[in-house]
Amino acid sequence: MSKFDYDLFVIGGGSGGVRAARVAAGETGAKVALAEEDRYGGTCVIRGCVPKKLMVFASEYSHMPAHARAYGWDIQDGQFDWNAFGGQLNQELDRLESVYRKLLSGSGVETFDARATLKDPHTVQLSTGETKTAKHILIATGGRPVRPDLPGAELGMVSDDIFHLPELPKSVLIIGGGYIACEFACILHGLGVKVTQYYRGAQILRGFDDEARGLIADSMRERGIDLHTGTNIVEARPAAEADADDMAAPVEAEQFSPRTTHEGHKGPVWVKATNGSTAVFDKVLFATGRKPNSDDLGLEELGIALGRGGKIEVDGYSQTSVPSIYAIGDVTDRVNLTPVAIREGMAFVETVFKGNPTEVDHDLIPSAVFTQPEMGTVGLSEEAAREQEEIEVYSTSFRPMQTAFAQQPDRVMMKLIVSKETRKVLGCHIVAPGAGEMIQMAGIAVKMGATKEDFDRTVAVHPTMSEELVTMRNPVRTG
């Protein structure tokens, strides 16, 4: 008989933790327990990709009537009902959370709706007062958005708060230039909110391919998002407390009527930018970074090594510096994507419970940014590839058939980065409606090591946007 209560205790009920728990229990017969202090499903299902993608879908309908009229349909513009959408959204999130709970119970995993912390290498302390022991402990507590350190930052929202707004603001200032900031800028603009975005860097979406992010920035501005790069804020105050001299322009009382935000602040927010300008916004959203949820878990007391920002340091098998304790997902700050956390959970089970040591492959992971238009990417950017070796760049940007017919200015981009020496496609970047769907298929080819000639031998599907990926014959740049 085991001297432990469980073979595995998982801390965290997000996608990675739930997958590891149910596979370990269901496929290996291990005795498994899981503790979650909030809602099951984690960031992705409750506060991230799922509700955000549903908001993307909702926001895209705002452009549909104008496009439809260009194609002969007698469709009038309508109004978006935030409350109707929000009710349906909450029902869907409740349904998905119940699915996660059923998956765990169906696999024989015992669950605790409680916060769990580490007491020793084999013991967890629950907020209910109970202690449980396990041969192995897996930390899968994810991450959270953080506010910047500046006066008045508490007046602003973070991404988690968007889903709890009692009503949509009339105007919003978004601080940040990463994918979360840009996605919510496009979403809120599509839902009818006047959106201003400040980013301190020279161009949004740092780390992505320069040509791709430039096209997205141009498109965002063209659609009406007031995007300012090289700009940040230095101070925020309740607008009611701002001196008359601080106001950039007269404020209409009806536009900024007092209301209670999710954070409890009443009324609009006055902000001062680094360029000296001031303005008032109904809401301010900080999308300036995320932090691993490693605080107050008892890690330091056990000697578990932490890295920058509080990430849990692990080896290739997700093992911490304490042999019985492992960590996966955003709390390790490796590649913060839901499918990666799931892969890490599966590799953990293979390694620990199936006797098949398996390292997670973090190379050539396709991903998507759900701006409008979307960006899909896999592999190296042109800039990163140039630092590595001699390359050829195949790229084209054009107005696709559907929007060109409707006399819309939207452009798309298809781009391949090719090694001169091996002819392998080192990177593929797509900016277009549905780019996330396209990049999944392109990702398979790039992961398999396809060459440019493999792409060339593939017959085009016509007429489509994606056919350009297999019809580009001459490089536009080399070096």
XYZ file of N, CA and C in Angstrom, residues 36 38-41 45-46 91-103:
60
model
N -8.412 23.424 -7.434
C -8.560 24.667 -8.198
C -9.302 25.674 -7.324
N -10.373 28.714 -8.299
C -11.296 29.564 -9.043
C -12.159 28.667 -9.922
N -12.389 29.055 -11.168
C -13.223 28.277 -12.064
C -12.383 27.294 -12.868
N -12.945 26.116 -13.114
C -12.247 25.103 -13.896
C -12.243 25.517 -15.367
N -11.098 25.310 -16.011
C -10.923 25.732 -17.392
C -9.799 26.735 -17.527
N -10.263 29.001 -21.092
C -11.704 28.791 -21.187
C -12.492 29.914 -20.525
N -11.999 30.434 -19.412
C -12.786 31.376 -18.618
C -12.423 32.829 -18.884
N -23.378 31.755 -20.480
C -23.943 30.405 -20.562
C -22.946 29.433 -21.183
N -22.245 29.897 -22.211
C -21.269 29.028 -22.874
C -20.091 28.721 -21.953
N -19.625 29.710 -21.207
C -18.513 29.470 -20.286
C -18.933 28.533 -19.162
N -20.155 28.671 -18.689
C -20.661 27.743 -17.673
C -20.701 26.320 -18.229
N -21.140 26.190 -19.471
C -21.209 24.858 -20.096
C -19.814 24.240 -20.204
N -18.839 25.041 -20.653
C -17.483 24.523 -20.813
C -16.864 24.150 -19.472
N -17.137 24.948 -18.437
C -16.599 24.603 -17.115
C -17.180 23.277 -16.628
N -18.462 23.063 -16.886
C -19.073 21.798 -16.474
C -18.480 20.623 -17.238
N -18.095 20.857 -18.508
C -17.435 19.814 -19.289
C -16.107 19.431 -18.648
N -15.333 20.428 -18.227
C -14.057 20.148 -17.575
C -14.256 19.350 -16.294
N -15.249 19.725 -15.509
C -15.510 18.991 -14.265
C -15.911 17.539 -14.557
N -16.729 17.352 -15.590
C -17.165 15.993 -15.936
C -16.009 15.152 -16.458
N -15.101 15.769 -17.216
C -13.933 15.035 -17.703
C -13.095 14.515 -16.539
